[in-house]
Coordinates of C-alpha atoms and ligand atoms in Angstrom, one line a residue:
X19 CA 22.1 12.8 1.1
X20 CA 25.0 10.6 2.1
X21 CA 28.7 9.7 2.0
X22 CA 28.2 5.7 1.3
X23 CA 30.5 4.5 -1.3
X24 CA 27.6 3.4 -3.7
X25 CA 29.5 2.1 -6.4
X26 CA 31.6 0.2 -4.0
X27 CA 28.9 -2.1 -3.4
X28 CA 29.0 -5.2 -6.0
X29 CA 25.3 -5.8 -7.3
X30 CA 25.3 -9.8 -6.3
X31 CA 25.4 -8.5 -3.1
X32 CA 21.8 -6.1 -3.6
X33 CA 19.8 -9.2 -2.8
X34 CA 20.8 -9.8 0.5
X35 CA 20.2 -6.2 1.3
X36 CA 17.3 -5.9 0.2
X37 CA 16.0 -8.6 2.4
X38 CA 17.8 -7.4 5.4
X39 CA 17.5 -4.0 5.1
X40 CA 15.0 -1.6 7.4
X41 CA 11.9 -0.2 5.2
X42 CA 8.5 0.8 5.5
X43 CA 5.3 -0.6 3.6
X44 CA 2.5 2.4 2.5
X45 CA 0.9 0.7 -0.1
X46 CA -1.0 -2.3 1.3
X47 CA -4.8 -3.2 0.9
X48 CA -5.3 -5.5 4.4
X49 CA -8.2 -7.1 2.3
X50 CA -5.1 -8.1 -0.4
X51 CA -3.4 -10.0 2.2
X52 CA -5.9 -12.3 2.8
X53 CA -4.7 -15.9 1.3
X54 CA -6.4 -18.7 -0.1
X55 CA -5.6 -20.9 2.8
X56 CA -7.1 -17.9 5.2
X57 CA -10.2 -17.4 3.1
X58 CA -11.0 -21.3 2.9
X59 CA -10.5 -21.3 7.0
X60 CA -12.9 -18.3 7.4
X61 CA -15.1 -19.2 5.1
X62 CA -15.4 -22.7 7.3
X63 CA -15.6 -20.6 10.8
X64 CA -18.4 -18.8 9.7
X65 CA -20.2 -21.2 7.7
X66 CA -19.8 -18.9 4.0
X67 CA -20.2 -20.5 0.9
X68 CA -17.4 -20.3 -1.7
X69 CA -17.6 -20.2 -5.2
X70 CA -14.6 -22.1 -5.7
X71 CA -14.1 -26.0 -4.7
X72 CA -11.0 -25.8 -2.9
X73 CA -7.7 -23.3 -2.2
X74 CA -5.6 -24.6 -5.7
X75 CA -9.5 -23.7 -7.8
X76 CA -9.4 -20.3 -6.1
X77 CA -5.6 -19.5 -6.8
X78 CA -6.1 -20.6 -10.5
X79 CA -9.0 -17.8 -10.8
X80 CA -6.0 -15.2 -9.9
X81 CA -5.6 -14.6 -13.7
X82 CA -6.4 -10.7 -14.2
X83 CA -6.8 -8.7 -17.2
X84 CA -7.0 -5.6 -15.7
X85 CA -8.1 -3.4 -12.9
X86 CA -11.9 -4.1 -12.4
X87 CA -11.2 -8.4 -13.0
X88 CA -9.1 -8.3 -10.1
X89 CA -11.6 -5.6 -7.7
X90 CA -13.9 -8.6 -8.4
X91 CA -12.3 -11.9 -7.2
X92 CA -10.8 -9.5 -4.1
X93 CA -14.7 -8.2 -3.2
X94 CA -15.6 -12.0 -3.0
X95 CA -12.8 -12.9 -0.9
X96 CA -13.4 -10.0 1.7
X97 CA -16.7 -11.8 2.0
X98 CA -15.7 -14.0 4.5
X99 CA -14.4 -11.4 7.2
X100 CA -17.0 -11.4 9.4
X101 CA -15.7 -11.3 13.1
X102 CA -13.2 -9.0 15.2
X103 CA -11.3 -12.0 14.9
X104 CA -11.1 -12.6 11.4
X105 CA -9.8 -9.4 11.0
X106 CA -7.4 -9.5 13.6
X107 CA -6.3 -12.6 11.9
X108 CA -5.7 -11.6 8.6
X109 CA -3.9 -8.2 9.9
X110 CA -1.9 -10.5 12.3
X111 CA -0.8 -12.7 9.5
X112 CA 0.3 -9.8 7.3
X113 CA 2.3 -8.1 10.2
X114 CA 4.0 -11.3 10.9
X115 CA 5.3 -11.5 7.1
X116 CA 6.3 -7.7 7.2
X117 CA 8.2 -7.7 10.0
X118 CA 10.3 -10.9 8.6
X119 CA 10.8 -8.7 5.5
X120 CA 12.1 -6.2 7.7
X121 CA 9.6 -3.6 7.4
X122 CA 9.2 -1.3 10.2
X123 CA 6.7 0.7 9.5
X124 CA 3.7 -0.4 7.7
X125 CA 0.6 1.9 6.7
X126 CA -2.4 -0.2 6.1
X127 CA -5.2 0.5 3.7
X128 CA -8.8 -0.9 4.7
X129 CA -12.1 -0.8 2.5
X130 CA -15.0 -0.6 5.3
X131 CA -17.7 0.1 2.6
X132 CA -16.4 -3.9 1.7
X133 CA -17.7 -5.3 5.0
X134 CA -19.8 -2.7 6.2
X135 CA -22.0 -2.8 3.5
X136 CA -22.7 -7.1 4.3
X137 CA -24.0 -5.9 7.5
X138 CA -20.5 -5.8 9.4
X139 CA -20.5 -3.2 12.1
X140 CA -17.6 -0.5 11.9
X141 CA -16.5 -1.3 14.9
X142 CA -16.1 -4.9 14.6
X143 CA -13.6 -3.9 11.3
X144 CA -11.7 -1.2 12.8
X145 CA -11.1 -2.9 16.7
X146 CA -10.0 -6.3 15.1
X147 CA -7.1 -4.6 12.8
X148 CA -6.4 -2.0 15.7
X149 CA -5.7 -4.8 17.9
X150 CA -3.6 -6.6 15.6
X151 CA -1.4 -3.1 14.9
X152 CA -1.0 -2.7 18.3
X153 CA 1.0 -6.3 19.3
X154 CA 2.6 -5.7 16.4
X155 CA 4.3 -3.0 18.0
X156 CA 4.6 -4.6 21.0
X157 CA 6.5 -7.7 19.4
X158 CA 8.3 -6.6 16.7
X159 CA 8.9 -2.9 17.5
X160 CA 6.6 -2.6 13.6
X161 CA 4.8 0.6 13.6
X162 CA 1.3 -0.6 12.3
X163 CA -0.8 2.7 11.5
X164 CA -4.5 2.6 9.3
X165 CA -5.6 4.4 6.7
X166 CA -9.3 4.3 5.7
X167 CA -10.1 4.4 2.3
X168 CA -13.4 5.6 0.7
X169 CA -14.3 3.2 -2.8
X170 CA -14.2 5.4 -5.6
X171 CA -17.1 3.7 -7.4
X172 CA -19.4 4.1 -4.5
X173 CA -21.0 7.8 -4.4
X174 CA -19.4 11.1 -2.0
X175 CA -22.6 10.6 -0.3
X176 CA -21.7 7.0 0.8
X177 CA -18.3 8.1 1.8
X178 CA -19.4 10.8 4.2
X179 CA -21.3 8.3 5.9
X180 CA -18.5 6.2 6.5
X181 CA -16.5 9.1 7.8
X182 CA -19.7 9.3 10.3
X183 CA -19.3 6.1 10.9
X184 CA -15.9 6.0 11.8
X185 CA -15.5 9.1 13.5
X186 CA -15.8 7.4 16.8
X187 CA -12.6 5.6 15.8
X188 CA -10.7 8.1 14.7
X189 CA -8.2 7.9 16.8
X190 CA -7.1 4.4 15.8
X191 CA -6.7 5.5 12.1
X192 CA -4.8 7.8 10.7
X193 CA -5.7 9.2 7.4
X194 CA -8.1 8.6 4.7
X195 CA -7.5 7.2 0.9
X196 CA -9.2 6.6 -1.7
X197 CA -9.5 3.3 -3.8
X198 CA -11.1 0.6 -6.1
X199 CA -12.0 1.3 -10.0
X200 CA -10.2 4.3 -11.0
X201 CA -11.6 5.0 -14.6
X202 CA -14.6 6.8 -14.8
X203 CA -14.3 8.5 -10.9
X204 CA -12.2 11.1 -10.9
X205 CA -10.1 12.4 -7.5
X206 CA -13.2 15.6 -8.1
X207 CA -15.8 13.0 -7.1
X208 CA -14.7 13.5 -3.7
X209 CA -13.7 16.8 -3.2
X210 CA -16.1 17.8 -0.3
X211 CA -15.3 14.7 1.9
X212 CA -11.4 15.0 1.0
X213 CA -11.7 18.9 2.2
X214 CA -13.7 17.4 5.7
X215 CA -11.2 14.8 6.0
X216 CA -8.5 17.3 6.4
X217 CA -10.4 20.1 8.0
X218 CA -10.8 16.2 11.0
X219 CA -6.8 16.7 10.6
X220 CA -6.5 13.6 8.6
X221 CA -3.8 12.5 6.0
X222 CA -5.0 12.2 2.6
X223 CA -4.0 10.3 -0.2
X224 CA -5.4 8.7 -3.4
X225 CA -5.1 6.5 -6.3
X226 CA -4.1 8.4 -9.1
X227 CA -2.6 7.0 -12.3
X228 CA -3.0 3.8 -12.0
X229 CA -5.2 3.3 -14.8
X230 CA -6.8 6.5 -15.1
X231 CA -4.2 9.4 -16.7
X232 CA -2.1 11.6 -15.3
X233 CA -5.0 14.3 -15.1
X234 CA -6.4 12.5 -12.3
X235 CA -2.8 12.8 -10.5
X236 CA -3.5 16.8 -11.3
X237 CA -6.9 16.7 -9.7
X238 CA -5.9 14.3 -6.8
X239 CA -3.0 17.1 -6.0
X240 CA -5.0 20.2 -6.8
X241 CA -8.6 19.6 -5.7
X242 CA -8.0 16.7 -3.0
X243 CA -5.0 18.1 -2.1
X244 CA -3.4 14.5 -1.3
X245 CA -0.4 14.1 0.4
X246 CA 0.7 11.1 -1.3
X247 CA -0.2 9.5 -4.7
X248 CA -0.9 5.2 -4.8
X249 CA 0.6 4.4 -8.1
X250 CA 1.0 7.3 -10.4
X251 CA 3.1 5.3 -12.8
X252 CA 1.4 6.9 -15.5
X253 CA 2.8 10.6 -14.2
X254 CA 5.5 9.9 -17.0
X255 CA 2.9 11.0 -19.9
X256 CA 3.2 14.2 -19.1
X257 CA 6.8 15.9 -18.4
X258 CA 5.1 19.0 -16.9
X259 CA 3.6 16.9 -14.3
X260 CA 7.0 15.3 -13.5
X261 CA 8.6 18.1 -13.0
X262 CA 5.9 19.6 -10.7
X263 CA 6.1 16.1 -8.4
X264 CA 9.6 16.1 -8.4
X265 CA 10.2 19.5 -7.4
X266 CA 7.5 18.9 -4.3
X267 CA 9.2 15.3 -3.8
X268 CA 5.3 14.0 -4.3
X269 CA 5.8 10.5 -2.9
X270 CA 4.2 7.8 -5.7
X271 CA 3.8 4.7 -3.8
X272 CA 4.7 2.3 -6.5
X273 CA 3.3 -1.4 -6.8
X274 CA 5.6 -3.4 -9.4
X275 CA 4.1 -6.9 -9.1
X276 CA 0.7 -5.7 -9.1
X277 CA 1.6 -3.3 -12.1
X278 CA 2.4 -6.4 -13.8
X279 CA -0.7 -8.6 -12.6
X280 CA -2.8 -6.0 -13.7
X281 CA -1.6 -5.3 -17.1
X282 CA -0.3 -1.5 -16.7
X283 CA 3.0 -3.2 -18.0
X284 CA 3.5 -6.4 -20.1
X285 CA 5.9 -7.3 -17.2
X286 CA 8.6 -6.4 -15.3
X287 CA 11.3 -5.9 -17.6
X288 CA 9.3 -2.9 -19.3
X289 CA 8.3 -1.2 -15.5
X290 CA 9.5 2.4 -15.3
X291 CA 10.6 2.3 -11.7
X292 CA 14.2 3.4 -13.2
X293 CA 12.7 6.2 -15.0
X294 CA 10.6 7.3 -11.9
X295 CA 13.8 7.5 -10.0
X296 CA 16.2 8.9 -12.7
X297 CA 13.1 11.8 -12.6
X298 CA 14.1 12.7 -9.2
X299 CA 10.7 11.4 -8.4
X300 CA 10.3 10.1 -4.2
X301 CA 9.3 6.5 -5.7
X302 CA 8.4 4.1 -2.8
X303 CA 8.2 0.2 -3.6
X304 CA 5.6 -1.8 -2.1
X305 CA 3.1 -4.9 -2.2
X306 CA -0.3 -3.8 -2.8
X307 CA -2.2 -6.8 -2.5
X308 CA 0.6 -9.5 -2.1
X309 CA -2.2 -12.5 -1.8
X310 CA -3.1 -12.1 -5.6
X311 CA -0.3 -10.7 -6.8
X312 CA 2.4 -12.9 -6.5
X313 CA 4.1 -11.2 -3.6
X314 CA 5.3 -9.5 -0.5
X315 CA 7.4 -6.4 -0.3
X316 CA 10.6 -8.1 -0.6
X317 CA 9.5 -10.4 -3.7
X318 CA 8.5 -6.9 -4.8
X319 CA 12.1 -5.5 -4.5
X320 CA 13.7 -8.3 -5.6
X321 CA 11.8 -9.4 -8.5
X322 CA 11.9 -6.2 -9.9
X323 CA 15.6 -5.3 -9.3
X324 CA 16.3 -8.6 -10.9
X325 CA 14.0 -7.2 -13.9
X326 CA 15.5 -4.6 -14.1
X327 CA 19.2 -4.8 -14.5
X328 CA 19.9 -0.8 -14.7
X329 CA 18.7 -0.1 -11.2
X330 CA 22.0 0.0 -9.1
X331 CA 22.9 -0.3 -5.2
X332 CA 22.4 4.0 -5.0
X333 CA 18.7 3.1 -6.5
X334 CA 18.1 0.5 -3.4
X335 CA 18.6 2.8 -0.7
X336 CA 17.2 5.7 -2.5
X337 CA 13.7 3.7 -2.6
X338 CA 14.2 2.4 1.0
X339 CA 14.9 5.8 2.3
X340 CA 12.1 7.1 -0.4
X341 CA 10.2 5.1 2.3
X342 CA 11.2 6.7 5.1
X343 CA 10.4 10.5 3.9
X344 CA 7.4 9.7 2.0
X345 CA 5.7 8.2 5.5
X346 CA 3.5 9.6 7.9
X347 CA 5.9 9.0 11.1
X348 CA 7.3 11.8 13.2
X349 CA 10.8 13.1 11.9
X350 CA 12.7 11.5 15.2
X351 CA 11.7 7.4 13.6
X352 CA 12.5 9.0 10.3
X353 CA 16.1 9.5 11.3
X354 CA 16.3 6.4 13.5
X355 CA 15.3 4.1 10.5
X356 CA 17.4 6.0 8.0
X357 CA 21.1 5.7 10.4
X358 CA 19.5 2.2 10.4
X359 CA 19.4 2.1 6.7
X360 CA 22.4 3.6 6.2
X361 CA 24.1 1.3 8.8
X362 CA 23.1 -1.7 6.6
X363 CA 24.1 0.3 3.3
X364 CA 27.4 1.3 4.8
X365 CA 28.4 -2.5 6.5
X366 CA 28.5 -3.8 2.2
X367 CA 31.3 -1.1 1.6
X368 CA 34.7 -3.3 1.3
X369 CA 36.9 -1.5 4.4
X370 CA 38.7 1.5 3.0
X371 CA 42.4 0.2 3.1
Ligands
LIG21 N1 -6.2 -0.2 -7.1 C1 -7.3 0.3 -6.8 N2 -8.0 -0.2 -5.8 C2 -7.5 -1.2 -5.1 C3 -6.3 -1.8 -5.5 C4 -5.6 -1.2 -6.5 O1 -4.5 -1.6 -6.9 N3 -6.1 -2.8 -4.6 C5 -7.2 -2.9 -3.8 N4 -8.0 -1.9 -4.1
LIG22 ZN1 -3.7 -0.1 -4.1

């Protein structure tokens, strides 16, 4: 709660603090931030051929009709990542663009099956984002944590031994997710590396509700026992399940541009972000995989409050400080980023007279 004049603050001025206003990022694929301009200069590094004749030939193939057409063209771009460089790099350049949009705490999703299955060693992928989370901190005062996530159309098998694999690393991530095509595996897939995962004393989260129904929200909650949900847009079938995630204040990490790119809405106008919040839902707003879908975390908030006209000033910092709560941080950054947040709230409130 807080005593911020909401209403006091005129919507022209929601734009600007937006922009400007402290949040953190727990929705973001590292693979999704890998742009056309970065790809074509990997790809040239390490001598890997491309499918597509230049950076404007591979943009124009960023036409999705759903899930599975975009987990495609996104496999084939991780396919130049091939050094502790390149993915320092690509981290480096996302951290750079979050901590312009004022985002100060960032958890990252990687895919290792992606690279480690073309031969790339574990370490290479974890100690080349590591590093790049680490002077991101040190420049820009961004807490950069990673979150490991298991590929949902791989088998459980496959997953433990990337847990093996990573294990020696497990102190430069910080929880495990799970990811890629949704329909067809279930959250139950997984239920005996989800229940090793947090026996390690790892987070857990999952896509749930992205494409798939709101069953697999149930079964992400009750057999994985996630902490979080990525996406659950489609919680709003079912009003028991609502109620159930907004009594527990179940973060749902939401992803409006991507929603849209995807085809889980027509576009942004008809989004139920609104609806998520009016719920009492802990709805977070983030990017996703900002290289193919149009944007970063700010284009995400601002696109989508300009969308949707209902959303007000309360709605803003609700989803910033949504952020806040629904993050893995320790409770004294918590309430230094929300007095920051409400700081930047409170400064657009005309002086009482
Ligand atoms: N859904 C599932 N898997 C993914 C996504 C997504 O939006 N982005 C990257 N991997
Ligand atoms: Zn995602």
């Amino acid at each position: 709660m807080t005593d911020i004049d909401f209403d006091a603050i005129p919507r022209a001025r929601l734009p600007a603090l937006l922009r400007t206003c402290p949040k953190a990022e727990l929705h973001l694929h590292i693979e999704g931030s890998l742009e056309p301009e970065l790809i074509f200069k990997l790809a040239q590094r390490n001598g890997v051929a491309l499918p597509y004749a230049n950076v404007e030939a591979l943009r124009a193939a960023y036409a999705f009709s759903d899930l599975q057409s975009f987990l495609d063209i996104y496999y084939a771009g991780a396919s130049v990542l091939r050094t502790e460089q390149d993915f320092f790099d690509m981290a480096w350049a996302y951290l750079e663009r979050a901590a312009a949009d004022q985002v100060v705490h960032a958890e990252i999703f990687f895919d290792p099956q992606t690279h480690t299955e073309r031969g790339v060693p574990m370490e290479t992928v974890i100690v080349g984002l590591d590093h790049a989370c680490r002077r991101a901190h040190a420049e820009f005062g961004l807490s950069a944590k990673l979150i490991l996530c298991f590929l949902r159309h791989l088998s459980e098998e496959a997953a433990f031994q990337t847990l093996e694999q990573a294990l020696p690393y497990r102190h430069h991530f910080i929880g495990v997710g799970l990811d890629s095509s949704e329909r067809g595996n279930p959250p139950e897939k997984f239920a005996r590396v989800f229940a090793r995962c947090r026996e390690l004393g790892l987070h857990v989260v999952a896509h749930a509700g992205e494409e798939g129904p709101p069953a697999y929200i149930e079964t992400a909650l009750d057999v994985l026992k996630v902490e979080r949900i990525d996406h659950g847009v489609r919680c709003l079938e079912d009003p028991a399940l609502v109620r159930r995630l907004a009594a527990s204040r179940m973060p749902l990490t939401v992803c409006p541009l991507s929603n849209v790119k995807l085809c889980v809405f027509p576009d942004l106008s008809a989004h139920n972000l609104k609806a998520l919040l009016d719920a009492g839902l802990c709805a977070t707003v983030n990017s996703d995989d900002p290289a193919y879908f149009g944007g970063y975390v700010n284009d995400n908030y601002l696109q989508t409050f300009a969308a949707l006209p209902a959303l007000t000033a309360r709605d803003a910092w609700q989803l910033a400080a949504n952020s806040f709560e629904a993050s893995f941080a320790d409770d004294a950054h918590k309430a230094q980023w929300r007095a920051q947040l409400d700081a930047a709230f409170a400064a657009a409130t005309p002086p009482a007279s």
